[in-house]
XYZ file of C-alpha atoms in Angstrom:
670
model
C 100.455 76.731 145.465
C 98.385 79.911 144.975
C 101.571 82.050 144.829
C 103.027 80.023 141.983
C 103.074 81.710 138.576
C 100.135 80.444 136.537
C 102.325 79.199 133.690
C 104.429 77.141 136.121
C 101.283 75.531 137.491
C 100.262 74.480 133.961
C 103.834 73.559 132.952
C 105.394 72.173 136.178
C 108.124 69.997 134.615
C 111.625 71.524 134.812
C 112.658 69.954 131.499
C 109.932 71.892 129.716
C 111.765 75.137 130.558
C 115.468 74.337 130.880
C 117.780 71.924 129.064
C 121.554 71.690 128.671
C 122.912 69.746 125.672
C 125.904 67.454 126.350
C 129.187 69.389 126.707
C 127.395 72.700 126.094
C 128.453 75.900 127.811
C 125.021 77.486 127.415
C 121.728 76.770 129.128
C 118.831 76.362 126.693
C 115.707 78.228 127.789
C 112.376 77.091 126.346
C 109.374 79.434 126.362
C 105.978 79.214 124.700
C 106.053 82.858 123.602
C 107.319 83.544 120.100
C 109.310 86.224 118.323
C 107.078 88.248 116.013
C 109.503 91.088 115.456
C 108.680 92.674 118.809
C 111.971 91.702 120.474
C 110.337 89.559 123.135
C 112.954 86.793 122.969
C 115.660 89.273 123.963
C 113.654 90.575 126.920
C 112.887 87.055 128.127
C 116.555 86.079 127.773
C 117.440 89.000 130.055
C 114.934 87.803 132.660
C 116.199 84.197 132.364
C 119.833 85.273 132.752
C 119.082 87.105 135.987
C 116.847 84.325 137.267
C 119.548 81.708 136.674
C 122.372 83.993 137.892
C 124.185 83.576 134.602
C 125.569 86.116 132.137
C 123.388 86.666 129.082
C 126.063 85.061 126.899
C 125.390 81.699 128.566
C 121.671 81.750 127.736
C 120.339 80.308 124.471
C 116.674 80.877 123.699
C 115.111 77.928 121.869
C 112.260 78.410 119.345
C 108.874 77.378 120.711
C 107.926 73.790 119.938
C 104.853 71.781 120.910
C 106.961 68.696 121.648
C 109.699 70.118 123.857
C 108.590 73.468 125.334
C 105.915 74.786 127.704
C 102.385 75.452 126.474
C 101.824 79.171 127.103
C 98.915 79.585 124.717
C 99.135 82.674 122.528
C 101.750 85.367 122.132
C 99.195 88.156 122.237
C 97.638 90.932 124.258
C 100.908 92.509 125.468
C 101.097 89.677 128.026
C 104.391 87.956 127.226
C 106.487 89.692 129.886
C 103.792 89.702 132.560
C 103.056 85.982 132.054
C 106.528 84.608 131.303
C 108.634 86.831 133.559
C 107.264 85.419 136.843
C 107.496 81.873 135.463
C 111.153 82.249 134.458
C 112.017 83.829 137.811
C 110.437 80.858 139.606
C 112.238 78.343 137.371
C 115.533 80.152 137.965
C 114.980 80.231 141.726
C 114.408 76.473 141.722
C 117.497 75.823 139.596
C 119.679 77.964 141.869
C 118.372 76.149 144.944
C 119.113 72.763 143.382
C 122.384 73.496 141.547
C 124.132 76.224 143.654
C 125.515 78.905 141.315
C 128.200 80.009 143.806
C 130.795 77.378 142.909
C 132.471 76.185 139.718
C 130.601 73.650 137.597
C 127.180 75.297 137.942
C 126.056 74.655 134.334
C 127.162 71.023 134.569
C 125.088 70.646 137.718
C 122.085 72.168 135.910
C 122.593 69.596 133.152
C 122.474 66.830 135.763
C 119.146 67.956 137.254
C 116.200 65.621 136.787
C 114.094 67.080 133.938
C 110.997 65.654 135.620
C 111.571 67.813 138.706
C 108.183 69.188 139.781
C 108.531 72.976 139.969
C 105.406 73.219 142.091
C 107.134 71.551 145.050
C 110.834 72.080 144.312
C 112.778 74.300 146.766
C 113.531 77.839 145.624
C 116.387 80.213 146.400
C 115.984 83.846 147.375
C 115.772 86.461 144.635
C 119.025 87.866 143.238
C 120.063 91.353 142.163
C 119.241 92.156 138.551
C 122.145 92.489 136.147
C 120.533 92.138 132.723
C 117.008 93.405 133.419
C 116.809 97.150 132.981
C 119.554 97.268 130.342
C 118.994 98.149 126.696
C 120.510 94.883 125.496
C 120.769 94.744 121.681
C 118.184 92.480 120.054
C 119.413 88.887 119.691
C 117.505 88.374 116.434
C 118.567 91.498 114.553
C 122.066 90.572 113.274
C 120.646 87.775 111.086
C 117.921 90.075 109.764
C 120.222 93.005 109.065
C 122.781 90.781 107.337
C 120.178 88.875 105.322
C 120.961 85.454 106.749
C 118.313 82.760 106.128
C 116.285 83.051 109.329
C 112.696 83.214 108.114
C 110.346 80.322 107.407
C 110.225 81.269 103.726
C 114.008 80.762 103.599
C 113.929 77.099 104.682
C 114.979 74.581 102.038
C 114.934 71.099 103.650
C 116.059 68.137 101.555
C 113.379 66.981 99.126
C 111.413 70.236 99.370
C 108.356 70.705 97.170
C 106.614 74.034 96.603
C 102.877 74.446 96.952
C 100.171 76.981 96.123
C 96.465 77.020 96.948
C 93.774 78.529 94.737
C 91.428 80.574 96.865
C 87.841 81.149 95.652
C 87.242 84.449 93.824
C 84.843 85.751 96.497
C 83.364 85.068 99.908
C 80.922 82.145 99.760
C 81.925 81.099 96.205
C 81.435 77.407 95.429
C 83.409 75.424 92.853
C 81.042 74.146 90.148
C 83.378 73.186 87.323
C 86.890 71.834 86.705
C 87.997 69.233 84.160
C 88.552 66.005 86.159
C 91.624 65.336 83.988
C 93.101 68.824 84.593
C 96.903 68.863 84.352
C 99.729 71.400 84.177
C 103.451 70.904 83.481
C 105.620 70.066 86.490
C 102.863 69.945 89.134
C 100.462 67.590 90.829
C 96.890 68.758 91.458
C 95.609 68.358 95.036
C 91.833 68.476 95.388
C 89.504 67.883 98.333
C 86.019 69.287 97.724
C 86.485 72.951 96.734
C 90.016 72.977 98.155
C 92.408 73.174 95.198
C 96.182 73.297 95.243
C 99.230 72.389 93.230
C 102.550 70.878 94.298
C 105.767 70.785 92.304
C 109.537 70.766 92.398
C 109.976 74.320 91.049
C 108.305 77.553 92.210
C 108.011 78.804 88.643
C 105.943 75.736 87.731
C 103.539 76.031 90.676
C 103.061 79.768 90.055
C 102.215 79.181 86.389
C 99.974 76.257 87.260
C 98.093 78.359 89.827
C 97.324 80.995 87.187
C 96.163 78.304 84.773
C 94.032 76.660 87.440
C 92.389 79.988 88.199
C 91.435 80.425 84.549
C 90.078 76.880 84.235
C 87.805 76.815 87.294
C 84.165 77.875 87.252
C 82.563 79.204 90.453
C 79.085 80.017 91.698
C 79.307 83.469 93.367
C 76.849 85.595 95.331
C 76.630 89.230 96.462
C 77.055 88.751 100.205
C 79.065 91.787 101.329
C 77.613 94.904 103.013
C 77.549 98.461 101.635
C 81.096 99.697 102.184
C 79.876 103.298 102.532
C 77.297 102.576 105.235
C 79.116 100.264 107.646
C 77.832 101.924 110.856
C 74.214 101.204 109.898
C 75.113 97.641 108.892
C 76.937 97.016 112.170
C 73.952 98.305 114.146
C 71.585 95.938 112.323
C 71.009 92.717 114.295
C 70.955 90.064 115.377
C 73.577 90.802 118.025
C 75.132 89.010 120.966
C 74.759 91.476 123.822
C 77.729 92.266 126.095
C 76.437 94.127 129.186
C 79.431 95.701 130.897
C 78.178 98.262 133.422
C 74.760 99.595 134.332
C 74.912 102.286 137.029
C 72.138 104.263 135.399
C 74.050 106.588 133.076
C 73.396 110.344 132.788
C 70.017 111.730 133.879
C 70.061 113.939 130.802
C 72.647 114.090 128.029
C 74.343 117.395 127.356
C 76.193 115.954 124.407
C 75.910 112.868 122.178
C 78.195 111.810 119.348
C 78.956 108.725 117.218
C 82.295 107.504 115.863
C 83.362 104.762 113.470
C 86.281 102.938 111.920
C 86.452 100.715 108.802
C 87.734 97.175 108.326
C 91.543 96.938 108.389
C 94.099 94.273 107.415
C 97.380 93.276 109.024
C 99.364 94.483 105.998
C 102.475 92.490 106.837
C 105.193 93.254 104.321
C 105.612 89.571 103.317
C 102.789 87.045 102.708
C 102.281 84.095 105.052
C 103.864 80.674 104.501
C 103.623 77.223 106.032
C 105.832 74.133 105.847
C 104.685 70.573 106.566
C 105.860 67.004 106.165
C 103.989 63.742 106.790
C 106.069 60.784 107.970
C 104.583 57.484 109.193
C 101.252 59.060 110.153
C 102.816 62.009 111.984
C 102.731 65.491 110.480
C 105.524 67.920 111.384
C 104.591 71.593 110.844
C 106.716 74.744 110.816
C 104.686 77.931 111.252
C 104.940 81.595 112.243
C 101.669 81.250 114.168
C 101.127 83.224 117.376
C 99.874 80.050 119.058
C 101.564 76.792 118.071
C 99.705 74.685 120.648
C 96.223 75.889 119.603
C 97.292 75.376 115.979
C 98.323 71.792 116.708
C 94.969 71.091 118.378
C 93.073 72.697 115.483
C 94.893 70.654 112.826
C 94.241 67.473 114.789
C 90.558 68.329 115.201
C 90.070 69.284 111.538
C 91.608 66.010 110.291
C 90.374 63.766 113.145
C 93.943 63.007 114.252
C 95.390 62.188 117.633
C 97.010 65.495 118.776
C 100.167 63.500 119.454
C 100.376 62.925 115.682
C 100.819 66.673 115.063
C 104.019 68.523 115.963
C 104.407 72.280 115.423
C 107.584 74.338 115.665
C 107.653 78.123 115.474
C 109.852 79.762 112.855
C 109.884 83.519 112.305
C 108.478 85.074 109.182
C 106.984 88.472 108.415
C 105.790 90.058 111.644
C 102.093 89.986 112.411
C 99.836 92.074 114.621
C 97.500 89.346 115.800
C 95.729 86.557 113.959
C 96.870 86.876 110.361
C 97.101 84.077 107.778
C 99.990 82.171 109.391
C 97.730 79.415 110.774
C 95.820 79.117 107.498
C 99.048 78.828 105.495
C 100.236 76.101 107.869
C 97.030 74.129 107.315
C 97.362 74.613 103.540
C 100.834 73.075 103.785
C 99.453 70.164 105.831
C 96.785 69.412 103.217
C 99.210 69.684 100.300
C 101.886 67.580 102.020
C 99.325 64.875 102.788
C 99.229 64.180 99.041
C 103.006 63.599 98.878
C 103.939 61.659 102.045
C 107.562 61.897 103.089
C 108.222 65.136 101.168
C 108.243 68.561 102.880
C 105.942 71.116 101.196
C 106.331 74.883 101.530
C 103.003 76.632 100.882
C 103.314 80.360 100.216
C 100.364 82.761 99.968
C 100.191 85.494 97.341
C 99.898 89.212 98.145
C 96.245 89.334 96.952
C 95.462 86.263 99.090
C 96.989 87.933 102.135
C 95.033 91.174 101.693
C 91.687 89.541 100.857
C 91.571 86.172 102.666
C 93.525 86.690 105.896
C 91.270 87.563 108.856
C 90.289 91.249 108.875
C 90.172 93.586 111.850
C 86.526 94.448 112.387
C 84.848 97.710 111.494
C 83.281 99.294 114.569
C 80.969 102.131 115.564
C 80.122 103.671 118.929
C 77.708 106.225 120.357
C 78.518 108.079 123.567
C 76.440 110.484 125.659
C 77.242 112.398 128.825
C 75.794 114.846 131.258
C 77.747 118.028 132.000
C 77.121 120.380 134.934
C 79.355 123.327 135.869
C 82.327 121.807 134.064
C 81.932 118.332 135.551
C 80.833 115.152 133.778
C 77.728 113.931 135.606
C 76.942 110.634 133.893
C 78.097 108.516 130.973
C 76.418 106.251 128.427
C 78.384 104.224 125.863
C 77.307 101.667 123.261
C 79.684 99.974 120.823
C 78.825 97.737 117.862
C 81.299 95.414 116.176
C 81.948 91.996 114.767
C 83.856 89.672 117.057
C 87.602 90.106 117.489
C 88.716 86.495 117.518
C 88.356 83.557 115.196
C 91.666 81.994 116.140
C 92.223 78.242 115.860
C 90.122 76.588 118.527
C 87.619 79.430 118.992
C 84.046 78.338 119.701
C 85.535 74.804 119.966
C 86.147 74.716 116.193
C 89.413 74.445 114.219
C 88.846 77.885 112.643
C 91.171 77.147 109.707
C 90.263 78.724 106.358
C 90.787 75.709 104.095
C 88.657 73.533 106.360
C 85.496 75.198 105.041
C 86.367 74.093 101.472
C 86.976 70.395 102.163
C 84.654 67.686 100.863
C 83.756 67.091 104.503
C 83.703 70.759 105.452
C 84.669 72.207 108.808
C 82.649 75.467 108.791
C 83.927 78.820 110.033
C 81.396 80.157 112.580
C 81.009 83.921 113.151
C 83.870 85.466 115.139
C 83.599 85.835 118.883
C 85.508 87.873 121.494
C 88.176 86.940 124.028
C 86.828 86.635 127.602
C 86.260 89.899 129.470
C 88.690 88.667 132.146
C 91.506 88.893 129.583
C 90.404 92.250 128.211
C 87.497 91.284 125.951
C 87.382 92.369 122.327
C 84.471 94.571 121.285
C 84.393 96.237 124.709
C 88.139 96.419 125.341
C 88.790 99.834 126.942
C 85.119 100.758 126.625
C 85.116 101.883 130.282
C 86.645 105.366 130.680
C 89.258 105.776 133.404
C 87.799 109.182 134.268
C 85.443 110.036 137.122
C 82.276 110.480 135.070
C 79.449 109.731 137.519
C 76.998 106.865 136.935
C 77.911 104.809 133.869
C 75.974 102.608 131.460
C 78.231 100.723 129.057
C 77.264 97.923 126.670
C 78.679 96.118 123.674
C 76.733 94.634 120.763
C 78.560 91.945 118.770
C 77.128 91.284 115.316
C 76.100 87.629 115.233
C 75.871 87.045 111.481
C 78.436 88.250 108.957
C 80.024 87.113 105.686
C 83.361 88.732 106.589
C 85.888 86.810 108.683
C 87.433 88.967 111.396
C 89.875 88.231 114.186
C 92.452 89.719 116.499
C 94.595 92.622 115.399
C 96.738 94.783 117.644
C 94.678 96.404 120.460
C 91.395 94.802 119.239
C 88.391 96.995 120.121
C 90.547 99.305 122.209
C 91.583 101.249 119.109
C 88.047 102.466 118.319
C 86.918 102.717 121.937
C 89.816 104.940 122.997
C 89.477 107.015 119.822
C 85.777 107.556 120.590
C 86.142 108.203 124.341
C 89.111 110.542 124.011
C 87.550 112.456 121.105
C 84.386 112.858 123.171
C 86.347 114.035 126.220
C 87.747 116.811 124.025
C 84.241 117.646 122.831
C 83.054 117.844 126.449
C 86.013 120.048 127.371
C 85.124 122.402 124.544
C 81.485 122.458 125.673
C 82.678 123.265 129.212
C 85.027 125.966 127.940
C 87.999 124.159 129.464
C 91.482 123.300 128.294
C 91.471 119.590 127.222
C 94.452 118.708 129.420
C 93.109 120.522 132.490
C 89.675 118.956 131.885
C 91.206 115.481 131.867
C 93.301 116.074 134.978
C 90.223 117.342 136.795
C 88.429 114.049 136.087
C 91.318 111.659 136.876
C 92.007 110.330 140.384
C 94.623 107.666 139.532
C 98.046 109.267 140.218
C 99.816 107.186 137.550
C 97.254 108.366 135.013
C 97.565 112.032 135.942
C 101.345 111.729 135.805
C 101.518 110.472 132.200
C 98.919 112.998 130.986
C 100.688 115.923 132.649
C 104.116 114.705 131.529
C 103.033 114.274 127.903
C 101.559 117.774 127.844
C 104.682 119.313 129.372
C 107.133 117.432 127.141
C 105.129 118.304 124.016
C 105.003 122.007 124.897
C 101.224 121.976 125.219
C 100.920 125.668 126.083
C 103.355 126.852 123.406
C 101.890 128.677 120.359
C 101.639 126.902 117.000
C 101.456 128.140 113.407
C 97.933 128.869 112.217
C 97.522 125.667 110.170
C 98.883 123.342 112.864
C 96.820 121.624 115.541
C 97.858 119.874 118.717
C 95.789 117.165 120.432
C 96.104 114.666 123.276
C 94.855 111.120 123.801
C 95.173 108.885 126.863
C 94.252 105.374 128.041
C 95.326 102.584 130.325
C 95.420 99.528 128.074
C 92.776 96.973 129.109
C 92.220 99.175 132.193
C 94.967 97.200 133.971
C 97.997 97.425 131.680
C 100.238 100.249 130.527
C 99.330 103.899 131.057
C 99.983 105.843 127.857
C 99.410 109.454 126.806
C 100.163 110.782 123.331
C 100.312 114.364 122.059
C 100.079 114.822 118.281
C 100.910 117.818 116.118
C 99.279 117.809 112.682
C 98.650 119.949 109.659
C 95.394 119.379 107.811
C 94.715 120.695 104.324
C 93.859 118.307 101.478
C 95.380 115.550 103.620
C 96.323 115.100 107.257
C 100.054 115.206 107.931
C 101.195 114.066 111.368
C 104.336 116.065 112.108
C 105.237 114.898 115.591
C 104.095 112.517 118.314
C 105.128 112.712 121.974
C 104.491 109.443 123.808
C 104.718 109.003 127.584
C 104.155 105.525 129.031
C 104.205 103.928 132.469
C 104.963 100.227 131.926
C 105.963 99.354 135.466
C 109.457 97.833 135.720
C 110.963 98.036 132.227
C 113.007 94.965 131.212
C 114.633 96.469 128.118
C 114.168 100.265 127.774
C 115.267 100.416 124.144
C 112.951 97.543 123.232
C 110.025 99.152 125.065
C 110.594 102.466 123.262
C 110.706 100.631 119.940
C 107.408 98.897 120.679
C 105.690 102.157 121.593
C 107.145 103.944 118.569
C 106.082 101.107 116.284
C 102.581 101.089 117.746
C 102.237 104.856 117.332
C 103.505 104.689 113.748
C 101.089 101.907 112.836
C 98.212 103.776 114.500
C 99.112 106.846 112.451
C 98.771 104.719 109.320
C 95.430 103.231 110.434
C 94.105 106.648 111.456
C 95.034 108.633 108.363
C 95.235 106.126 105.520
C 94.043 102.534 105.817
C 90.671 101.104 104.812
C 89.608 97.760 103.291
C 87.678 98.412 100.072
C 85.049 96.062 98.623
C 81.998 95.890 96.394
C 78.989 93.742 97.180
C 80.812 90.577 96.093
C 84.609 90.880 96.442
C 87.244 92.640 98.508
C 88.892 94.898 95.945
C 91.854 96.263 97.929
C 94.287 93.478 97.032
C 97.602 95.328 96.552
C 99.539 98.274 97.978
C 97.932 100.685 95.500
C 94.376 99.859 96.563
C 95.319 99.366 100.245
C 97.952 102.066 100.860
C 99.825 102.189 104.148
C 101.924 104.995 105.606
C 105.147 105.532 103.630
C 108.496 106.132 105.298
C 108.448 109.761 104.165
C 105.065 110.224 105.884
C 106.115 108.754 109.225
C 106.053 111.363 112.009
C 108.900 112.200 114.342
C 108.210 110.343 117.588
C 109.628 111.038 121.052
C 109.045 108.251 123.570
C 109.460 108.788 127.311
C 109.236 105.980 129.891
C 108.154 106.580 133.471
C 110.537 105.077 136.025
C 108.670 102.528 138.131
C 109.135 99.386 140.199
C 105.524 98.277 139.726
C 104.991 94.867 138.054
C 105.946 94.863 134.370
C 103.201 95.166 131.761
C 103.431 95.034 127.978
C 104.017 97.966 125.653
C 103.050 96.643 122.222
C 99.374 97.655 122.272
C 99.416 100.670 124.577
C 99.825 103.503 122.063
C 97.321 102.675 119.300
C 94.139 104.149 120.780
C 95.754 107.227 122.347
C 97.542 107.996 119.067
C 94.318 107.870 117.050
C 92.561 110.160 119.524
C 95.486 112.575 119.705
C 95.564 112.910 115.908
C 91.786 113.391 115.679
C 91.821 116.020 118.426
C 94.722 117.791 116.720
C 92.865 117.792 113.395
C 89.891 119.422 115.112
C 92.093 122.133 116.547
C 93.763 122.681 113.163
C 90.609 123.017 111.018
C 87.846 123.639 113.558
C 85.784 120.656 112.381
C 85.240 117.438 114.326
C 85.899 114.342 112.160
C 84.403 111.275 113.792
C 84.857 108.635 111.075
C 88.193 106.946 110.402
C 90.386 107.138 108.443
C 90.893 110.909 108.701
C 91.386 111.280 104.946
C 90.159 113.986 102.586
C 86.876 112.146 102.002
C 86.070 111.986 105.727
C 87.062 115.623 106.314
C 84.885 116.876 103.459
C 81.969 114.802 104.721
C 82.428 116.219 108.235
C 82.544 119.779 106.862
C 79.342 119.132 104.892
C 77.619 117.741 108.003
C 78.718 120.745 110.050
C 77.396 123.119 107.414
């Protein structure tokens, strides 16, 4: 039993994983992981094909559904391959043992298997040689997207569809104090529950006009609840905090160097706003959502509305890609509330761009202070403190629904302060807060802000982005203090051979020792994601004048056994590109009352013309597969920052590395 994959133990029924429709030539494979634009469905199809000893053409991946598929929790944390791969291999081994793939009629025999077969006790066949795994199979989802076929949730037009919009309050903590009880607008029905306000109608043009009218006609009580945007480190360090003790080996006897680093609040910045679709029929609500976790969403909806969970069904449908907990769950709950007012009719609730940029969960601002001892070129002790808001407020966190509209209902379901994922799954504030280097006695602690008006949650890499940026910037500062080359200094403090390999390979492939023009800097960053995932080293080349321009990134990653090399390279390249945008450009802006960065002008992201050239190299390995989606973010930020320092001779410790931050760093140095 102990050798069984964890997701088979929690989903032991064969029919939850495999089905074969009557007279079908393909085997349907059900997984709880969802396609977010990362290509995971293709990689899992490759694993399933090998596990079942079938060609890929005879595999059909079915969208995740709470009624018919396995409950695998969230699609998050770069865990989809490492969690689902072993499960699919076990399911395939059981199917081969029961249905014998060596003779004609194999798929028909799979169709005849008892769906209630208990995979925990079923016989299993020996492993088979891989045919699909290891190949750069083209993405199964891309043809529809390239050809513009209706694949996304926003494209769905079921019979009887109504369109819905929700009016969000003008600011955090605002309370509705006035609206004409006889309020009407052409072509729509008003839906009101406490301060929750929405409109439903047959035509999108009517609901859009009605939403604008509703916004003008409402009166709100607002307060100045937000912190000083220009002094976030001090605000984050002001308690009360929930303490997260990580390591206490004593730390350095005396610090040779101390420095502090920070990052601002960020948003997901998905290209399209979130949507949700819901329909109530005979007391059961059917929901279509692009949530990362359809099972937690189902439980949260049931809890918020005091329903039997069996009365809520959620199916995943792709929409704009997300990078963690964005507004998908909130949009789904909006649709549920709107559809409740028009039983029997499906309602598609679509968020606006300003809603997405101001009301979706933010990624927390963070700040860290690190100190170290240094004797004869060796680090002799390490102290690290990091302050942050929590990095999860997903549906179900702290045993609450965690759905935005719930806080506005007449019987409100409050949104408690965000928390962090368990340390066993990587934590949040302290993710990658422990350096992989041999640094002597360590003292490492996290401090999670316990009270905050700003709602934050998971976004790609969570606290790892700031922690790796801080640690790897500081390693460069220590190398400079020791008079050592940054690469040689790192190699001298690493004892893990896989770590030394990626660092050395990245330096060699990037031409680390080759001369550069006077205004160009080259820097390196490294981390092992969550200290147990992918090893990744990045070398950046930048120019820094009035702005920072990232010219080139060289990425080397050890992911263990790679299922789809092209897909893995794409994930690393995408992560490095997004980290370049975070590191040089992005920052949520706000005054003391409202978030003011509500469009692409006030919240700019990296443009195509600004994207650096990126070379990705994968280390050949037979070690267990680990994810690639969140491996490059922290190393990329550190590599860019270290390159900026080498280009201009000034250490910039506050993100983003824009003109404002560089000027401030120059002033502080002077």
